[in-house]
Amino acid sequence: MELFPPIPLAEWQDTKETLHRFAQIVGKIRLAASPRRNHWWNVPFHLTGRGITTRPMGQVDGNPAFTIDFDFVNHQLLLTTLDGRAISFPLMGESVASFEAKTLNALAALGIQVDIAVPRPFDLPDGSRPFAEDHEHAAYDPAHAHRYWRVLSQVALVLEEFAADFSGKASPVHHFWHTFDIAHSRFSGRRIEQPSQVDPVTREAYSRELISFGFWFGDSSFTAPAFYSYTAPEPAALTDRPLSPASAQWVARNDSHLAVLPYDTARAESDPRAAVLAFYESAYQAGAAAAGWDVADFACPGGRTDPHLPPG
């Protein structure tokens, strides 16, 4: 199977916009039904062998333990309880409004009561429109949805490989439904005091100094899929430091900078996997050096913190 198959945004944008809102509905259910974790680590999706999953939730809130999975092989949403009861329905042919209604009805049929606190899109152009009123977004191309999952899965494995070399506090490799990207973050341990006017989502996400690495599929402001990294807060002279491969670059975004390796550029490399790993490592070295991290202390070559252990 081809590593990093082509996935130009223009070809699947309609499906992506629908899927993004489907994911936000299920993600907000996960937010309501799971214990809070630092940096919102309780709410993203994780990859499975057929799609993406919320992981088990419920129980602490009085609901049965349950999961919600997107199956991008058979193209269905699957809701399952710990005692084996399950309800599923096809993803094709659903608008955002009908998808929300069917999901909530399925939960009710399984004896699960979850209230979505803000039943509208987060940080999307139609953020003032309730999901229940969105009959516009209804495109679902199975081939594009399957490719989206394939790309997510392949990037996740590269990020897992990269993550193995760091021994400090680090996030899982997870798929955020609000920005529709997949990411892994490393932390120095330094506390960051956010300005009082910063919103609660950002305050929790960036309460500690971090360097984040990920991939997104493109959006209206950056229309091509790309691998990325950023350091937060951004240290002085970060963009003076080199990136690898040579095609990677620093890109201004809002009041800071992203290290960016375009997806199609990585695909064109003789060894795309090695190019992406080199990119992430160069972005880490740039951010860590500029911010004064103890890179040697955080090193974990091959996933080993004990230098006396043999590789493998």
PDB file of C-alpha atoms in Angstrom, residues 169-305:
ATOM      1  CA  LYS A 169       6.070  14.473  29.565  1.00  0.00           C
ATOM      2  CA  ALA A 170       4.452  13.966  26.160  1.00  0.00           C
ATOM      3  CA  SER A 171       0.982  13.649  24.750  1.00  0.00           C
ATOM      4  CA  PRO A 172      -0.370  10.581  23.012  1.00  0.00           C
ATOM      5  CA  VAL A 173      -0.545  10.659  19.234  1.00  0.00           C
ATOM      6  CA  HIS A 174      -4.158  11.733  18.809  1.00  0.00           C
ATOM      7  CA  HIS A 175      -6.611  13.231  16.328  1.00  0.00           C
ATOM      8  CA  PHE A 176      -8.173  16.517  17.402  1.00  0.00           C
ATOM      9  CA  TRP A 177     -11.745  17.029  16.204  1.00  0.00           C
ATOM     10  CA  HIS A 178     -11.740  20.799  16.629  1.00  0.00           C
ATOM     11  CA  THR A 179      -8.877  21.421  14.164  1.00  0.00           C
ATOM     12  CA  PHE A 180      -9.085  18.071  12.343  1.00  0.00           C
ATOM     13  CA  ASP A 181      -5.346  17.451  12.674  1.00  0.00           C
ATOM     14  CA  ILE A 182      -3.281  14.676  14.207  1.00  0.00           C
ATOM     15  CA  ALA A 183      -0.611  15.690  16.696  1.00  0.00           C
ATOM     16  CA  HIS A 184       1.938  14.756  19.354  1.00  0.00           C
ATOM     17  CA  SER A 185       3.388  17.284  21.828  1.00  0.00           C
ATOM     18  CA  ARG A 186       6.486  17.319  24.040  1.00  0.00           C
ATOM     19  CA  PHE A 187       6.701  19.398  27.235  1.00  0.00           C
ATOM     20  CA  SER A 188       9.629  20.975  29.068  1.00  0.00           C
ATOM     21  CA  GLY A 189       7.780  21.172  32.395  1.00  0.00           C
ATOM     22  CA  ARG A 190       7.855  24.958  32.596  1.00  0.00           C
ATOM     23  CA  ARG A 191       4.613  26.624  33.645  1.00  0.00           C
ATOM     24  CA  ILE A 192       3.301  29.346  31.318  1.00  0.00           C
ATOM     25  CA  GLU A 193       1.083  32.084  32.705  1.00  0.00           C
ATOM     26  CA  GLN A 194      -1.496  33.008  30.087  1.00  0.00           C
ATOM     27  CA  PRO A 195      -2.929  36.545  29.801  1.00  0.00           C
ATOM     28  CA  SER A 196      -6.288  36.928  31.537  1.00  0.00           C
ATOM     29  CA  GLN A 197      -8.145  37.501  28.263  1.00  0.00           C
ATOM     30  CA  VAL A 198      -7.100  34.139  26.763  1.00  0.00           C
ATOM     31  CA  ASP A 199     -10.025  31.744  26.231  1.00  0.00           C
ATOM     32  CA  PRO A 200     -10.361  28.628  28.446  1.00  0.00           C
ATOM     33  CA  VAL A 201      -9.522  26.163  25.649  1.00  0.00           C
ATOM     34  CA  THR A 202      -6.229  27.888  24.870  1.00  0.00           C
ATOM     35  CA  ARG A 203      -5.372  28.450  28.537  1.00  0.00           C
ATOM     36  CA  GLU A 204      -5.507  24.723  29.272  1.00  0.00           C
ATOM     37  CA  ALA A 205      -3.834  23.667  26.022  1.00  0.00           C
ATOM     38  CA  TYR A 206      -0.833  25.953  26.534  1.00  0.00           C
ATOM     39  CA  SER A 207      -0.445  26.072  30.322  1.00  0.00           C
ATOM     40  CA  ARG A 208       3.000  24.457  29.951  1.00  0.00           C
ATOM     41  CA  GLU A 209       5.829  25.130  27.495  1.00  0.00           C
ATOM     42  CA  LEU A 210       5.659  22.699  24.601  1.00  0.00           C
ATOM     43  CA  ILE A 211       6.809  21.759  21.124  1.00  0.00           C
ATOM     44  CA  SER A 212       4.060  20.203  19.027  1.00  0.00           C
ATOM     45  CA  PHE A 213       4.303  18.089  15.878  1.00  0.00           C
ATOM     46  CA  GLY A 214       1.530  17.060  13.565  1.00  0.00           C
ATOM     47  CA  PHE A 215      -0.229  16.934  10.229  1.00  0.00           C
ATOM     48  CA  TRP A 216      -3.337  18.629   8.901  1.00  0.00           C
ATOM     49  CA  PHE A 217      -5.317  18.215   5.705  1.00  0.00           C
ATOM     50  CA  GLY A 218      -5.490  21.907   4.785  1.00  0.00           C
ATOM     51  CA  ASP A 219      -8.088  24.571   5.359  1.00  0.00           C
ATOM     52  CA  SER A 220      -9.219  27.908   3.932  1.00  0.00           C
ATOM     53  CA  SER A 221      -6.133  29.713   5.247  1.00  0.00           C
ATOM     54  CA  PHE A 222      -3.599  27.028   4.268  1.00  0.00           C
ATOM     55  CA  THR A 223      -5.033  25.123   1.356  1.00  0.00           C
ATOM     56  CA  ALA A 224      -2.561  22.224   1.059  1.00  0.00           C
ATOM     57  CA  PRO A 225      -2.025  19.267   3.394  1.00  0.00           C
ATOM     58  CA  ALA A 226       1.197  19.576   5.381  1.00  0.00           C
ATOM     59  CA  PHE A 227       3.313  18.301   8.227  1.00  0.00           C
ATOM     60  CA  TYR A 228       3.940  20.981  10.833  1.00  0.00           C
ATOM     61  CA  SER A 229       5.584  21.864  14.130  1.00  0.00           C
ATOM     62  CA  TYR A 230       5.514  24.847  16.467  1.00  0.00           C
ATOM     63  CA  THR A 231       7.010  25.877  19.786  1.00  0.00           C
ATOM     64  CA  ALA A 232       4.770  27.604  22.334  1.00  0.00           C
ATOM     65  CA  PRO A 233       5.489  30.140  23.561  1.00  0.00           C
ATOM     66  CA  GLU A 234       7.714  30.920  20.592  1.00  0.00           C
ATOM     67  CA  PRO A 235      11.299  31.646  21.721  1.00  0.00           C
ATOM     68  CA  ALA A 236      13.397  34.415  20.229  1.00  0.00           C
ATOM     69  CA  ALA A 237      15.253  33.661  16.989  1.00  0.00           C
ATOM     70  CA  LEU A 238      13.442  30.361  16.462  1.00  0.00           C
ATOM     71  CA  THR A 239      13.163  30.943  12.718  1.00  0.00           C
ATOM     72  CA  ASP A 240      16.919  31.504  12.401  1.00  0.00           C
ATOM     73  CA  ARG A 241      17.437  27.796  12.988  1.00  0.00           C
ATOM     74  CA  PRO A 242      17.603  25.328  10.089  1.00  0.00           C
ATOM     75  CA  LEU A 243      14.967  22.785   9.113  1.00  0.00           C
ATOM     76  CA  SER A 244      15.305  19.491   7.242  1.00  0.00           C
ATOM     77  CA  PRO A 245      14.791  18.543   4.495  1.00  0.00           C
ATOM     78  CA  ALA A 246      15.728  21.649   2.512  1.00  0.00           C
ATOM     79  CA  SER A 247      12.148  22.015   1.238  1.00  0.00           C
ATOM     80  CA  ALA A 248      10.823  22.629   4.781  1.00  0.00           C
ATOM     81  CA  GLN A 249      10.348  26.245   5.805  1.00  0.00           C
ATOM     82  CA  TRP A 250       9.201  28.586   8.550  1.00  0.00           C
ATOM     83  CA  VAL A 251       5.791  30.094   7.805  1.00  0.00           C
ATOM     84  CA  ALA A 252       4.266  33.057   9.617  1.00  0.00           C
ATOM     85  CA  ARG A 253       0.845  32.242  11.076  1.00  0.00           C
ATOM     86  CA  ASN A 254      -1.053  34.669  13.296  1.00  0.00           C
ATOM     87  CA  ASP A 255       1.543  36.100  15.704  1.00  0.00           C
ATOM     88  CA  SER A 256       3.988  33.199  15.546  1.00  0.00           C
ATOM     89  CA  HIS A 257       5.586  30.740  13.130  1.00  0.00           C
ATOM     90  CA  LEU A 258       5.073  27.182  11.996  1.00  0.00           C
ATOM     91  CA  ALA A 259       7.702  24.841  10.674  1.00  0.00           C
ATOM     92  CA  VAL A 260       6.027  23.397   7.570  1.00  0.00           C
ATOM     93  CA  LEU A 261       6.829  20.508   5.248  1.00  0.00           C
ATOM     94  CA  PRO A 262       4.203  20.303   2.481  1.00  0.00           C
ATOM     95  CA  TYR A 263       2.704  16.826   2.182  1.00  0.00           C
ATOM     96  CA  ASP A 264       3.260  16.626  -1.567  1.00  0.00           C
ATOM     97  CA  THR A 265       6.897  17.666  -1.099  1.00  0.00           C
ATOM     98  CA  ALA A 266       7.399  14.861   1.416  1.00  0.00           C
ATOM     99  CA  ARG A 267       5.727  12.411  -0.973  1.00  0.00           C
ATOM    100  CA  ALA A 268       8.239  13.371  -3.679  1.00  0.00           C
ATOM    101  CA  GLU A 269      11.253  12.563  -1.510  1.00  0.00           C
ATOM    102  CA  SER A 270      13.087   9.305  -2.242  1.00  0.00           C
ATOM    103  CA  ASP A 271      12.223   8.135   1.287  1.00  0.00           C
ATOM    104  CA  PRO A 272       9.099  10.025   2.471  1.00  0.00           C
ATOM    105  CA  ARG A 273       9.067   8.438   5.933  1.00  0.00           C
ATOM    106  CA  ALA A 274      12.684   9.400   6.580  1.00  0.00           C
ATOM    107  CA  ALA A 275      12.009  12.915   5.301  1.00  0.00           C
ATOM    108  CA  VAL A 276       9.114  13.408   7.724  1.00  0.00           C
ATOM    109  CA  LEU A 277      11.109  12.022  10.655  1.00  0.00           C
ATOM    110  CA  ALA A 278      14.004  14.341   9.770  1.00  0.00           C
ATOM    111  CA  PHE A 279      11.596  17.261   9.588  1.00  0.00           C
ATOM    112  CA  TYR A 280      10.110  16.581  13.012  1.00  0.00           C
ATOM    113  CA  GLU A 281      13.562  16.086  14.540  1.00  0.00           C
ATOM    114  CA  SER A 282      14.894  19.329  13.030  1.00  0.00           C
ATOM    115  CA  ALA A 283      11.867  21.262  14.308  1.00  0.00           C
ATOM    116  CA  TYR A 284      12.363  19.745  17.765  1.00  0.00           C
ATOM    117  CA  GLN A 285      16.051  20.599  17.820  1.00  0.00           C
ATOM    118  CA  ALA A 286      15.265  24.153  16.685  1.00  0.00           C
ATOM    119  CA  GLY A 287      12.593  24.736  19.319  1.00  0.00           C
ATOM    120  CA  ALA A 288      14.433  22.978  22.127  1.00  0.00           C
ATOM    121  CA  ALA A 289      17.687  24.843  21.488  1.00  0.00           C
ATOM    122  CA  ALA A 290      15.980  28.229  21.185  1.00  0.00           C
ATOM    123  CA  ALA A 291      13.965  27.628  24.385  1.00  0.00           C
ATOM    124  CA  GLY A 292      16.868  26.175  26.360  1.00  0.00           C
ATOM    125  CA  TRP A 293      15.644  22.614  26.884  1.00  0.00           C
ATOM    126  CA  ASP A 294      18.015  19.937  28.202  1.00  0.00           C
ATOM    127  CA  VAL A 295      17.874  17.811  25.057  1.00  0.00           C
ATOM    128  CA  ALA A 296      20.362  15.230  26.352  1.00  0.00           C
ATOM    129  CA  ASP A 297      18.349  14.636  29.526  1.00  0.00           C
ATOM    130  CA  PHE A 298      15.116  14.138  27.561  1.00  0.00           C
ATOM    131  CA  ALA A 299      16.762  11.776  25.041  1.00  0.00           C
ATOM    132  CA  CYS A 300      15.321   8.283  24.848  1.00  0.00           C
ATOM    133  CA  PRO A 301      16.987   6.621  21.832  1.00  0.00           C
ATOM    134  CA  GLY A 302      14.959   3.755  20.494  1.00  0.00           C
ATOM    135  CA  GLY A 303      12.481   4.078  23.339  1.00  0.00           C
ATOM    136  CA  ARG A 304      15.088   3.194  25.989  1.00  0.00           C
ATOM    137  CA  THR A 305      15.687   5.316  29.094  1.00  0.00           C
TER     138      THR A 305
END
